[in-house]
CSV table of C-alpha atoms in Angstrom, one decimal:
chain,number,residue,atom,x,y,z
A,235,UNK,CA,16.1,-16.5,34.9
A,236,UNK,CA,12.9,-14.6,35.5
A,237,UNK,CA,9.7,-16.5,35.7
A,238,UNK,CA,6.8,-15.6,33.4
A,239,UNK,CA,3.3,-16.8,34.2
A,240,UNK,CA,2.2,-17.8,30.7
A,241,UNK,CA,-1.3,-18.6,31.8
A,242,UNK,CA,-1.7,-15.1,33.4
A,243,UNK,CA,-0.3,-13.5,30.3
A,244,UNK,CA,-3.0,-15.2,28.2
A,245,UNK,CA,-5.6,-14.6,30.8
A,246,UNK,CA,-6.6,-18.3,31.1
A,247,UNK,CA,-6.8,-20.9,33.8
A,248,UNK,CA,-3.9,-23.4,34.2
A,249,UNK,CA,-6.3,-26.2,33.2
A,250,UNK,CA,-7.5,-24.3,30.0
A,251,UNK,CA,-7.9,-26.4,26.9
A,252,UNK,CA,-5.9,-25.8,23.8
A,253,UNK,CA,-8.9,-24.3,22.1
A,254,UNK,CA,-9.3,-21.8,24.9
A,255,UNK,CA,-5.7,-20.9,24.8
A,256,UNK,CA,-5.8,-20.4,21.1
A,257,UNK,CA,-8.9,-18.2,21.3
A,258,UNK,CA,-7.3,-16.1,24.1
A,259,UNK,CA,-4.1,-15.7,22.1
A,260,UNK,CA,-6.0,-14.6,18.9
A,261,UNK,CA,-8.0,-12.0,20.9
A,262,UNK,CA,-5.0,-10.5,22.6
A,263,UNK,CA,-2.8,-10.7,19.6
A,264,UNK,CA,-5.2,-8.6,17.6
A,265,UNK,CA,-5.1,-6.0,20.4
A,266,UNK,CA,-1.4,-5.8,20.9
A,267,UNK,CA,0.0,-6.5,17.5
A,268,UNK,CA,2.7,-4.0,16.8
A,269,UNK,CA,1.1,-3.0,13.5
A,270,UNK,CA,-2.1,-1.8,15.2
A,271,UNK,CA,-1.5,-1.3,18.9
A,272,UNK,CA,-1.2,2.3,20.2
A,273,UNK,CA,-0.1,0.9,23.6
A,274,UNK,CA,3.4,2.1,24.2
A,275,UNK,CA,4.1,-1.3,25.7
A,276,UNK,CA,2.2,-3.1,23.0
A,277,UNK,CA,5.2,-4.6,21.3
A,278,UNK,CA,6.6,-6.1,24.5
A,279,UNK,CA,3.2,-7.4,25.4
A,280,UNK,CA,2.8,-9.0,22.0
A,281,UNK,CA,6.2,-10.7,22.4
A,282,UNK,CA,5.2,-12.1,25.7
A,283,UNK,CA,1.9,-13.3,24.2
A,284,UNK,CA,3.6,-15.0,21.3
A,285,UNK,CA,6.1,-16.7,23.7
A,286,UNK,CA,3.3,-17.9,26.0
A,287,UNK,CA,1.3,-19.2,23.1
A,288,UNK,CA,4.2,-21.0,21.5
A,289,UNK,CA,4.9,-22.8,24.8
A,290,UNK,CA,1.3,-23.6,25.9
A,291,UNK,CA,0.0,-24.8,22.5
A,292,UNK,CA,2.6,-27.5,22.4
A,293,UNK,CA,1.6,-30.4,24.7
A,294,UNK,CA,5.2,-31.4,25.5
A,295,UNK,CA,6.4,-27.9,26.1
A,296,UNK,CA,3.4,-27.1,28.2
A,297,UNK,CA,4.1,-30.2,30.3
A,298,UNK,CA,7.7,-29.1,30.8
A,299,UNK,CA,6.6,-25.6,31.7
A,300,UNK,CA,4.0,-26.9,34.2
A,301,UNK,CA,6.7,-29.0,35.9
A,302,UNK,CA,8.7,-25.8,36.6
A,303,UNK,CA,6.3,-25.3,39.4
A,304,UNK,CA,4.5,-22.2,40.7
A,305,UNK,CA,6.5,-19.1,41.0
A,306,UNK,CA,5.6,-15.4,41.2
A,307,UNK,CA,5.8,-13.5,37.9
A,308,UNK,CA,9.2,-11.8,37.6
A,309,UNK,CA,10.7,-14.0,40.3
A,310,UNK,CA,14.3,-15.2,39.8
A,311,UNK,CA,14.4,-19.0,39.7
A,312,UNK,CA,16.2,-21.8,38.1
A,313,UNK,CA,14.8,-25.2,36.9
A,314,UNK,CA,15.7,-28.0,39.3
A,315,UNK,CA,18.4,-30.6,38.4
A,316,UNK,CA,15.6,-33.2,38.1
A,317,UNK,CA,13.7,-31.0,35.7
A,318,UNK,CA,16.8,-30.6,33.6
A,319,UNK,CA,17.5,-34.3,33.5
A,320,UNK,CA,13.9,-35.2,32.7
A,321,UNK,CA,13.2,-32.8,29.9
A,322,UNK,CA,16.5,-32.8,28.2
A,323,UNK,CA,16.3,-36.6,28.1
A,324,UNK,CA,12.8,-36.3,26.6
A,325,UNK,CA,13.7,-33.6,24.1
A,326,UNK,CA,17.1,-34.9,23.2
A,327,UNK,CA,20.4,-33.1,23.9
A,328,UNK,CA,22.5,-33.0,26.9
A,329,UNK,CA,21.9,-31.7,30.4
A,330,UNK,CA,22.9,-28.0,30.3
A,331,UNK,CA,23.5,-25.2,32.7
A,332,UNK,CA,20.7,-22.7,32.8
A,333,UNK,CA,23.1,-19.8,33.4
A,334,UNK,CA,22.7,-16.7,31.2
A,335,UNK,CA,19.5,-17.9,29.3
A,336,UNK,CA,16.0,-16.7,29.8
A,337,UNK,CA,12.7,-18.6,29.8
A,338,UNK,CA,11.9,-18.0,26.1
A,339,UNK,CA,15.2,-19.3,25.0
A,340,UNK,CA,14.8,-22.3,27.3
A,341,UNK,CA,11.7,-23.5,25.6
A,342,UNK,CA,13.0,-22.5,22.2
A,343,UNK,CA,16.1,-24.6,22.8
A,344,UNK,CA,13.9,-27.6,23.9
A,345,UNK,CA,11.9,-27.3,20.8
A,346,UNK,CA,14.9,-27.1,18.6
A,347,UNK,CA,16.5,-30.2,20.2
A,348,UNK,CA,13.4,-32.3,19.9
A,349,UNK,CA,12.5,-31.3,16.4
A,350,UNK,CA,16.0,-31.7,15.0
A,351,UNK,CA,14.5,-30.0,12.0
A,352,UNK,CA,16.2,-27.2,10.2
A,353,UNK,CA,15.2,-23.9,11.7
A,354,UNK,CA,15.5,-20.7,9.7
A,355,UNK,CA,17.2,-17.9,11.5
A,356,UNK,CA,15.5,-14.8,12.6
A,357,UNK,CA,14.9,-12.0,10.1
A,358,UNK,CA,15.7,-8.4,11.1
A,359,UNK,CA,14.1,-5.2,9.8
A,360,UNK,CA,16.1,-2.0,10.3
A,361,UNK,CA,15.5,1.5,9.1
A,362,UNK,CA,18.3,3.9,8.4
A,363,UNK,CA,18.0,7.6,7.7
A,364,UNK,CA,20.4,9.3,5.3
A,365,UNK,CA,20.6,12.8,3.9
A,366,UNK,CA,19.6,13.6,0.4
A,367,UNK,CA,23.2,14.3,-0.5
A,368,UNK,CA,24.1,10.8,0.7
A,369,UNK,CA,21.5,9.3,-1.7
A,370,UNK,CA,23.1,11.4,-4.5
A,371,UNK,CA,26.6,10.1,-3.7
A,372,UNK,CA,26.1,6.9,-1.8
A,373,UNK,CA,27.5,6.2,1.7
A,374,UNK,CA,28.3,3.6,4.3
A,375,UNK,CA,25.9,3.2,7.2
A,376,UNK,CA,26.6,1.2,10.4
A,377,UNK,CA,23.7,-0.9,11.8
A,378,UNK,CA,23.6,-2.0,15.4
A,379,UNK,CA,21.6,-5.2,16.0
A,380,UNK,CA,21.0,-7.6,18.9
A,381,UNK,CA,21.7,-10.9,17.1
A,382,UNK,CA,21.0,-14.4,18.5
A,383,UNK,CA,24.1,-16.5,18.7
A,384,UNK,CA,24.3,-20.3,19.2
A,385,UNK,CA,27.0,-21.9,21.3
A,386,UNK,CA,28.4,-25.4,20.8
A,387,UNK,CA,25.6,-26.9,22.9
A,388,UNK,CA,23.0,-25.2,20.7
A,389,UNK,CA,21.9,-22.7,23.4
A,390,UNK,CA,21.0,-19.2,22.1
A,391,UNK,CA,22.2,-16.0,23.6
A,392,UNK,CA,21.9,-12.4,22.3
A,393,UNK,CA,25.0,-10.4,21.3
A,394,UNK,CA,25.3,-6.9,20.0
A,395,UNK,CA,26.7,-6.9,16.5
A,396,UNK,CA,27.5,-4.2,14.1
A,397,UNK,CA,27.2,-4.3,10.3
A,398,UNK,CA,28.5,-1.9,7.8
A,399,UNK,CA,26.3,-1.6,4.7
A,400,UNK,CA,27.1,0.5,1.6
A,401,UNK,CA,24.0,2.3,0.5
A,402,UNK,CA,24.7,2.9,-3.2
A,403,UNK,CA,24.0,6.2,-4.9
A,404,UNK,CA,20.5,6.5,-6.2
A,405,UNK,CA,18.7,5.1,-3.1
A,406,UNK,CA,15.2,6.6,-2.8
A,407,UNK,CA,12.8,7.3,0.0
A,408,UNK,CA,11.3,4.1,1.4
A,409,UNK,CA,13.5,1.8,-0.8
A,410,UNK,CA,14.2,-1.5,0.7
A,411,UNK,CA,17.3,-3.7,0.5
A,412,UNK,CA,17.3,-7.4,1.3
A,413,UNK,CA,20.6,-8.7,2.6
A,414,UNK,CA,20.4,-12.5,2.3
A,415,UNK,CA,21.7,-14.5,5.2
A,416,UNK,CA,22.6,-11.5,7.3
A,417,UNK,CA,19.9,-12.0,9.8
A,418,UNK,CA,20.0,-14.4,12.8
A,419,UNK,CA,21.8,-17.8,12.4
A,420,UNK,CA,19.8,-20.9,11.5
A,421,UNK,CA,19.8,-24.1,13.5
A,422,UNK,CA,20.0,-27.7,12.7
A,423,UNK,CA,21.2,-26.8,9.2
A,424,UNK,CA,18.5,-24.3,8.6
A,425,UNK,CA,19.4,-21.2,6.6
A,426,UNK,CA,20.3,-17.9,8.2
A,427,UNK,CA,17.6,-15.3,8.4
A,428,UNK,CA,17.7,-12.1,6.3
A,429,UNK,CA,18.3,-8.5,7.1
A,430,UNK,CA,15.9,-6.0,5.5
A,431,UNK,CA,17.1,-2.4,5.4
A,432,UNK,CA,14.6,0.4,4.7
A,433,UNK,CA,16.1,3.7,3.6
A,434,UNK,CA,14.6,7.0,4.8
A,435,UNK,CA,15.8,10.2,3.5
A,436,UNK,CA,15.7,13.2,5.9
A,437,UNK,CA,13.6,16.2,4.8
A,438,UNK,CA,15.7,18.7,2.9
A,439,UNK,CA,15.6,22.5,3.2
A,440,UNK,CA,15.3,23.0,-0.6
A,441,UNK,CA,14.3,19.8,-2.3
A,442,UNK,CA,11.3,17.5,-2.1
A,443,UNK,CA,11.6,14.0,-3.7
A,444,UNK,CA,9.5,11.4,-5.3
A,445,UNK,CA,11.4,8.4,-6.4
A,446,UNK,CA,14.5,9.6,-8.4
A,447,UNK,CA,12.8,12.9,-9.3
A,448,UNK,CA,13.4,16.0,-7.2
A,449,UNK,CA,11.3,19.1,-6.9
A,450,UNK,CA,12.3,22.6,-5.9
A,451,UNK,CA,10.1,25.7,-5.6
A,452,UNK,CA,11.3,28.4,-8.0
A,453,UNK,CA,10.2,31.9,-6.8
A,454,UNK,CA,10.0,34.4,-9.6
A,455,UNK,CA,8.8,38.0,-9.6
A,456,UNK,CA,5.7,38.7,-11.8
A,457,UNK,CA,7.9,40.7,-14.2
A,458,UNK,CA,10.5,37.9,-14.4
A,459,UNK,CA,7.8,35.4,-15.3
A,460,UNK,CA,6.0,37.8,-17.7
A,461,UNK,CA,9.0,39.2,-19.5
A,462,UNK,CA,11.3,36.1,-19.3
A,463,UNK,CA,14.8,35.9,-17.8
A,464,UNK,CA,17.6,33.6,-16.9
A,465,UNK,CA,17.9,32.4,-13.3
A,466,UNK,CA,20.4,30.3,-11.4
A,467,UNK,CA,18.9,27.1,-9.9
A,468,UNK,CA,20.8,24.9,-7.3
A,469,UNK,CA,21.0,21.3,-8.1
A,470,UNK,CA,22.8,18.5,-6.2
A,471,UNK,CA,25.5,18.7,-8.7
A,472,UNK,CA,26.0,22.5,-8.6
A,473,UNK,CA,24.2,25.6,-9.8
A,474,UNK,CA,22.8,25.7,-13.3
A,475,UNK,CA,21.3,28.5,-15.4
A,476,UNK,CA,17.6,28.1,-16.3
A,477,UNK,CA,16.0,30.1,-19.1
A,478,UNK,CA,12.5,31.3,-18.1
A,479,UNK,CA,10.4,31.9,-21.2
A,480,UNK,CA,8.2,35.0,-21.4
A,481,UNK,CA,4.6,34.3,-20.2
A,482,UNK,CA,5.6,31.7,-17.6
A,483,UNK,CA,2.8,31.1,-15.2
A,484,UNK,CA,2.5,30.1,-11.5
A,485,UNK,CA,2.5,26.4,-10.9
A,486,UNK,CA,4.3,25.6,-14.1
A,487,UNK,CA,6.8,22.8,-13.8
A,488,UNK,CA,10.1,23.5,-15.5
A,489,UNK,CA,12.1,20.3,-16.1
A,490,UNK,CA,15.8,20.1,-15.7
A,491,UNK,CA,16.5,16.8,-17.3
A,492,UNK,CA,18.7,14.3,-15.5
A,493,UNK,CA,19.3,16.6,-12.5
A,494,UNK,CA,17.6,14.3,-10.0
A,495,UNK,CA,18.9,11.3,-8.2
A,496,UNK,CA,21.0,8.8,-10.1
A,497,UNK,CA,19.5,5.4,-10.9
A,498,UNK,CA,21.2,2.1,-10.4
A,499,UNK,CA,22.5,0.3,-13.6
A,500,UNK,CA,19.6,-2.2,-13.3
A,501,UNK,CA,17.3,0.6,-14.5
A,502,UNK,CA,18.9,0.3,-18.0
A,503,UNK,CA,19.6,3.3,-20.1
A,504,UNK,CA,17.9,5.8,-17.8
A,505,UNK,CA,20.7,7.3,-15.8
A,506,UNK,CA,19.1,9.9,-13.5
A,507,UNK,CA,15.8,11.2,-12.5
A,508,UNK,CA,14.9,14.8,-13.2
A,509,UNK,CA,14.7,18.0,-11.2
A,510,UNK,CA,11.4,19.9,-11.6
A,511,UNK,CA,11.4,23.6,-10.7
A,512,UNK,CA,7.9,24.6,-9.7
A,513,UNK,CA,7.2,28.2,-10.5
A,514,UNK,CA,5.8,30.4,-7.7
A,515,UNK,CA,5.1,34.1,-8.2
A,516,UNK,CA,6.2,36.3,-5.3
A,517,UNK,CA,5.6,40.0,-4.8
A,518,UNK,CA,8.0,42.2,-2.7
A,519,UNK,CA,6.7,42.3,0.8
A,520,UNK,CA,7.0,46.1,0.9
A,521,UNK,CA,6.5,48.3,-2.1
A,522,UNK,CA,8.1,51.7,-2.6
A,523,UNK,CA,6.0,54.6,-3.7
A,524,UNK,CA,7.3,54.3,-7.2
A,525,UNK,CA,6.6,50.6,-7.4
A,526,UNK,CA,3.1,51.1,-6.1
A,527,UNK,CA,2.5,53.8,-8.7
A,528,UNK,CA,3.6,51.6,-11.6
A,529,UNK,CA,1.4,48.7,-10.3
A,530,UNK,CA,-1.6,51.1,-10.1
A,531,UNK,CA,-0.9,52.2,-13.7
A,532,UNK,CA,-0.9,48.6,-14.8
A,533,UNK,CA,-4.1,47.9,-12.9
A,534,UNK,CA,-5.8,50.9,-14.7
A,535,UNK,CA,-4.8,49.8,-18.2
A,536,UNK,CA,-5.0,46.0,-18.0
A,537,UNK,CA,-8.2,44.2,-19.0
A,538,UNK,CA,-7.0,40.8,-17.7
A,539,UNK,CA,-9.5,39.1,-15.5
A,540,UNK,CA,-8.1,36.0,-13.7
A,541,UNK,CA,-11.6,35.2,-12.2
A,542,UNK,CA,-13.6,35.2,-15.4
A,543,UNK,CA,-14.5,31.6,-14.7
A,544,UNK,CA,-16.3,32.7,-11.5
A,545,UNK,CA,-19.1,34.1,-13.8
A,546,UNK,CA,-22.4,33.4,-12.1
A,547,UNK,CA,-23.8,31.8,-15.3
A,548,UNK,CA,-21.2,29.0,-14.9
A,549,UNK,CA,-22.0,28.3,-11.3
A,550,UNK,CA,-24.6,25.6,-10.5
A,551,UNK,CA,-27.6,27.0,-8.6
B,180,UNK,CA,29.8,-0.8,22.2
B,181,UNK,CA,30.0,2.7,20.8
B,182,UNK,CA,33.7,2.2,20.2
B,183,UNK,CA,33.3,-1.3,18.7
B,184,UNK,CA,34.6,-1.7,15.2
B,185,UNK,CA,32.2,-2.9,12.6
B,186,UNK,CA,32.6,-6.6,12.5
B,187,UNK,CA,30.9,-7.2,9.2
B,188,UNK,CA,31.0,-5.5,5.9
B,189,UNK,CA,28.2,-6.7,3.7
B,190,UNK,CA,29.0,-8.4,0.5
B,191,UNK,CA,26.7,-6.8,-2.1
B,192,UNK,CA,26.5,-9.9,-4.2
B,193,UNK,CA,24.0,-11.1,-1.6
B,194,UNK,CA,21.9,-8.0,-1.6
B,195,UNK,CA,18.9,-7.2,-3.6
B,196,UNK,CA,17.0,-3.9,-4.0
B,197,UNK,CA,13.3,-4.7,-3.5
B,198,UNK,CA,12.0,-2.7,-6.5
B,199,UNK,CA,10.4,-3.4,-9.8
B,200,UNK,CA,13.7,-3.7,-11.6
B,201,UNK,CA,14.6,-6.9,-9.7
B,202,UNK,CA,12.8,-10.3,-9.6
B,203,UNK,CA,12.4,-13.2,-7.2
B,204,UNK,CA,11.6,-16.8,-8.0
B,205,UNK,CA,8.7,-18.7,-6.6
B,206,UNK,CA,11.0,-20.6,-4.3
B,207,UNK,CA,12.6,-17.4,-3.0
B,208,UNK,CA,9.2,-15.9,-2.3
B,209,UNK,CA,8.1,-19.0,-0.4
B,210,UNK,CA,11.3,-18.9,1.6
B,211,UNK,CA,10.9,-15.2,2.4
B,212,UNK,CA,7.2,-15.3,3.3
B,213,UNK,CA,6.6,-18.7,4.8
B,214,UNK,CA,3.8,-19.4,2.3
B,215,UNK,CA,3.7,-22.7,0.6
B,216,UNK,CA,3.9,-23.1,-3.2
B,217,UNK,CA,0.1,-23.9,-3.1
B,218,UNK,CA,-0.6,-20.7,-1.2
B,219,UNK,CA,1.3,-18.6,-3.7
B,220,UNK,CA,-0.1,-20.2,-6.8
B,221,UNK,CA,-3.5,-19.6,-5.2
B,222,UNK,CA,-2.7,-15.9,-4.8
B,223,UNK,CA,-1.7,-15.9,-8.5
B,224,UNK,CA,-5.0,-17.6,-9.6
B,225,UNK,CA,-7.0,-15.2,-7.5
B,226,UNK,CA,-5.1,-12.3,-9.0
B,227,UNK,CA,-3.6,-10.7,-5.9
B,228,UNK,CA,-0.1,-11.6,-7.1
B,229,UNK,CA,0.9,-11.1,-10.7
B,230,UNK,CA,3.9,-13.0,-12.1
B,231,UNK,CA,6.4,-11.0,-14.1
B,232,UNK,CA,5.7,-11.0,-17.9
B,233,UNK,CA,9.0,-12.6,-18.7
B,234,UNK,CA,8.2,-15.7,-16.5
B,235,UNK,CA,8.9,-19.0,-18.1
B,236,UNK,CA,7.9,-22.4,-16.6
B,237,UNK,CA,8.5,-21.4,-13.0
B,238,UNK,CA,6.9,-18.0,-12.3
B,239,UNK,CA,9.0,-15.0,-11.2
B,240,UNK,CA,7.7,-12.0,-9.3
B,241,UNK,CA,8.7,-8.4,-9.1
B,242,UNK,CA,10.9,-7.9,-6.0
B,243,UNK,CA,8.6,-4.9,-5.2
B,244,UNK,CA,6.0,-7.4,-3.9
B,245,UNK,CA,8.4,-9.1,-1.5
B,246,UNK,CA,7.7,-6.9,1.5
B,247,UNK,CA,3.9,-7.1,1.0
B,248,UNK,CA,4.0,-10.9,0.8
B,249,UNK,CA,6.4,-11.2,3.6
B,250,UNK,CA,4.2,-9.0,5.8
B,251,UNK,CA,1.2,-11.1,4.9
B,252,UNK,CA,3.2,-14.2,5.9
B,253,UNK,CA,4.1,-12.6,9.3
B,254,UNK,CA,0.5,-11.6,10.0
B,255,UNK,CA,-0.7,-15.1,9.1
B,256,UNK,CA,1.8,-16.6,11.6
B,257,UNK,CA,1.2,-13.9,14.3
B,258,UNK,CA,-2.6,-14.0,14.1
B,259,UNK,CA,-3.2,-17.5,12.9
B,260,UNK,CA,-5.0,-16.4,9.7
B,261,UNK,CA,-6.5,-18.6,7.1
B,262,UNK,CA,-5.9,-18.3,3.3
B,263,UNK,CA,-8.9,-16.1,2.7
B,264,UNK,CA,-7.7,-13.6,5.3
B,265,UNK,CA,-4.2,-13.7,3.8
B,266,UNK,CA,-5.6,-12.8,0.4
B,267,UNK,CA,-7.4,-9.8,2.0
B,268,UNK,CA,-4.2,-8.8,3.8
B,269,UNK,CA,-2.2,-8.8,0.6
B,270,UNK,CA,-4.9,-6.8,-1.3
B,271,UNK,CA,-5.1,-4.2,1.5
B,272,UNK,CA,-1.3,-3.9,1.9
B,273,UNK,CA,-0.9,-3.3,-1.9
B,274,UNK,CA,-3.6,-0.6,-1.7
B,275,UNK,CA,-1.8,1.0,1.2
B,276,UNK,CA,1.5,0.9,-0.7
B,277,UNK,CA,-0.1,2.5,-3.8
B,278,UNK,CA,-1.6,5.2,-1.7
B,279,UNK,CA,1.7,5.9,0.1
B,280,UNK,CA,3.3,6.3,-3.3
B,281,UNK,CA,0.6,8.7,-4.5
B,282,UNK,CA,0.9,10.7,-1.2
B,283,UNK,CA,4.6,11.0,-1.6
B,284,UNK,CA,4.2,12.2,-5.2
B,285,UNK,CA,1.6,14.8,-4.1
B,286,UNK,CA,3.7,16.0,-1.2
B,287,UNK,CA,6.6,16.5,-3.6
B,288,UNK,CA,4.4,18.7,-5.8
B,289,UNK,CA,3.1,20.9,-3.0
B,290,UNK,CA,5.0,24.2,-2.8
B,291,UNK,CA,6.3,25.3,0.6
B,292,UNK,CA,5.2,28.7,1.8
B,293,UNK,CA,8.1,30.8,2.7
B,294,UNK,CA,7.8,34.3,4.1
B,295,UNK,CA,10.5,36.4,2.6
C-alpha cells in the first residue's frame, strides 16, 4: 500500500494537538469541499483531508498510524508483522494480510473491528442523462459503480458493479430517485447504503421542458396570426392540428392539453402535463416586389401604433 | 467491464421518487440525513422543515425535502457544523432549489431565435 503523510496533508506538526488538527481540517475542508472548490483536484484533496482527519482525531487510530513509522509520501510499504499483531489485538479481529488494501481501508477496518457497532453502508449519488423521448416512454439505464465489498474477514475492497434501473415514463429534469439499500454494504449488521439517481434530460432540438409541461416555439406569419388558420404541431405522440384564432399575437401561449410528459400514477387523476405552443411572428427573409408593394399599401392605410405607450407624457423625467 | 452483464436489476418496490407526491417518516429522514430526532424536531420548530399536512402523531415530510436535508447532513459531517449552521444551510439550499425551479421555468418560456 502507498503511504500517506496525514500530518503533511493537514499541514500540522506530528505533535499537534487534537484542537490544532481539528482547526486545520476545518480550514482546508472549507477550501477543498467539492461543493465550492474550483480546484480540479479539489475532490481528491478533500477525500485525503477527510481520511487524514478521521485517523488523527481518534487517539487509538492516531497511535496506530504513528507506529507505522516514517515513510515518504507515496512510498510503497507494508505494516510490520509486529504492528499487525499489536493493533489487531487491540482493536479486535484476527491478524490479516495487508495485500490488496490501501491505507484508508486499513484504518477504516480497524475502526470497524474495535467499534463492533453497526456501520451504515456508503451512499452513492449518480446522474444519468436520458433523451426527452425516453422520459416520454420510459427506459432502462445501466449504472457503473465502484462498490465497496467486504470479505469474510471484514476487509473492504472496491469492485466494479453494474446496476440496471428502469426509469419509468414521466421522469422529469432533475428528478431524483432513491433506491433503498442499493448503495455500499453495511457492516456489523448495519444497513446498506442507498443509491440516489438524478435524471437529466438532454436538450431537445424542438422542445423545452419544465416539469411535465413542454414548450415549443410556434412560428407563424403575420397573415396567419391575423387572419387565423390551422397548423400542424409536432408532439411526442405524433403531429396534431392546432386551430389558430384570428388576431393571435406574438408571445401568446396556446395550450395543447395533456400533450406533455406523462405523470406517474402517484399524481392522482392528472395523467399528463401540457404542451404549450408559444407564438412567434416571422417575416419572410426576402420579399418579392409584389409582397413589398402589398406591405407598403398596408403601411399607408393602417393607423395601428404598437409604440403608443412610448408617449413622452408617460415617461418619467 | 464494458462487456460485463448487468448483475443487478433494481426492484422498484424499494425505490422512491423524491418529489412532493411521496412522503418520508421522521425515522427515515433521520436515517437518510444522519440528523437526530432532536435535530429534526428543532428544524420543524424553527420552521425550516414543514411536516406534511396529513401527519398524525409522528410527523411525515414531503420526499422533496430529502435531498436538501441529506445535503445539510453531509455538510454538517464534512465541515463539523453546529445546529445553527445546519439551519442556515437548509434555508439556503431550499432557496437555491426554488431559484433553480424558477430558472428552469423561465428558460422553458424563452423562445429560441432561429434564422430561417
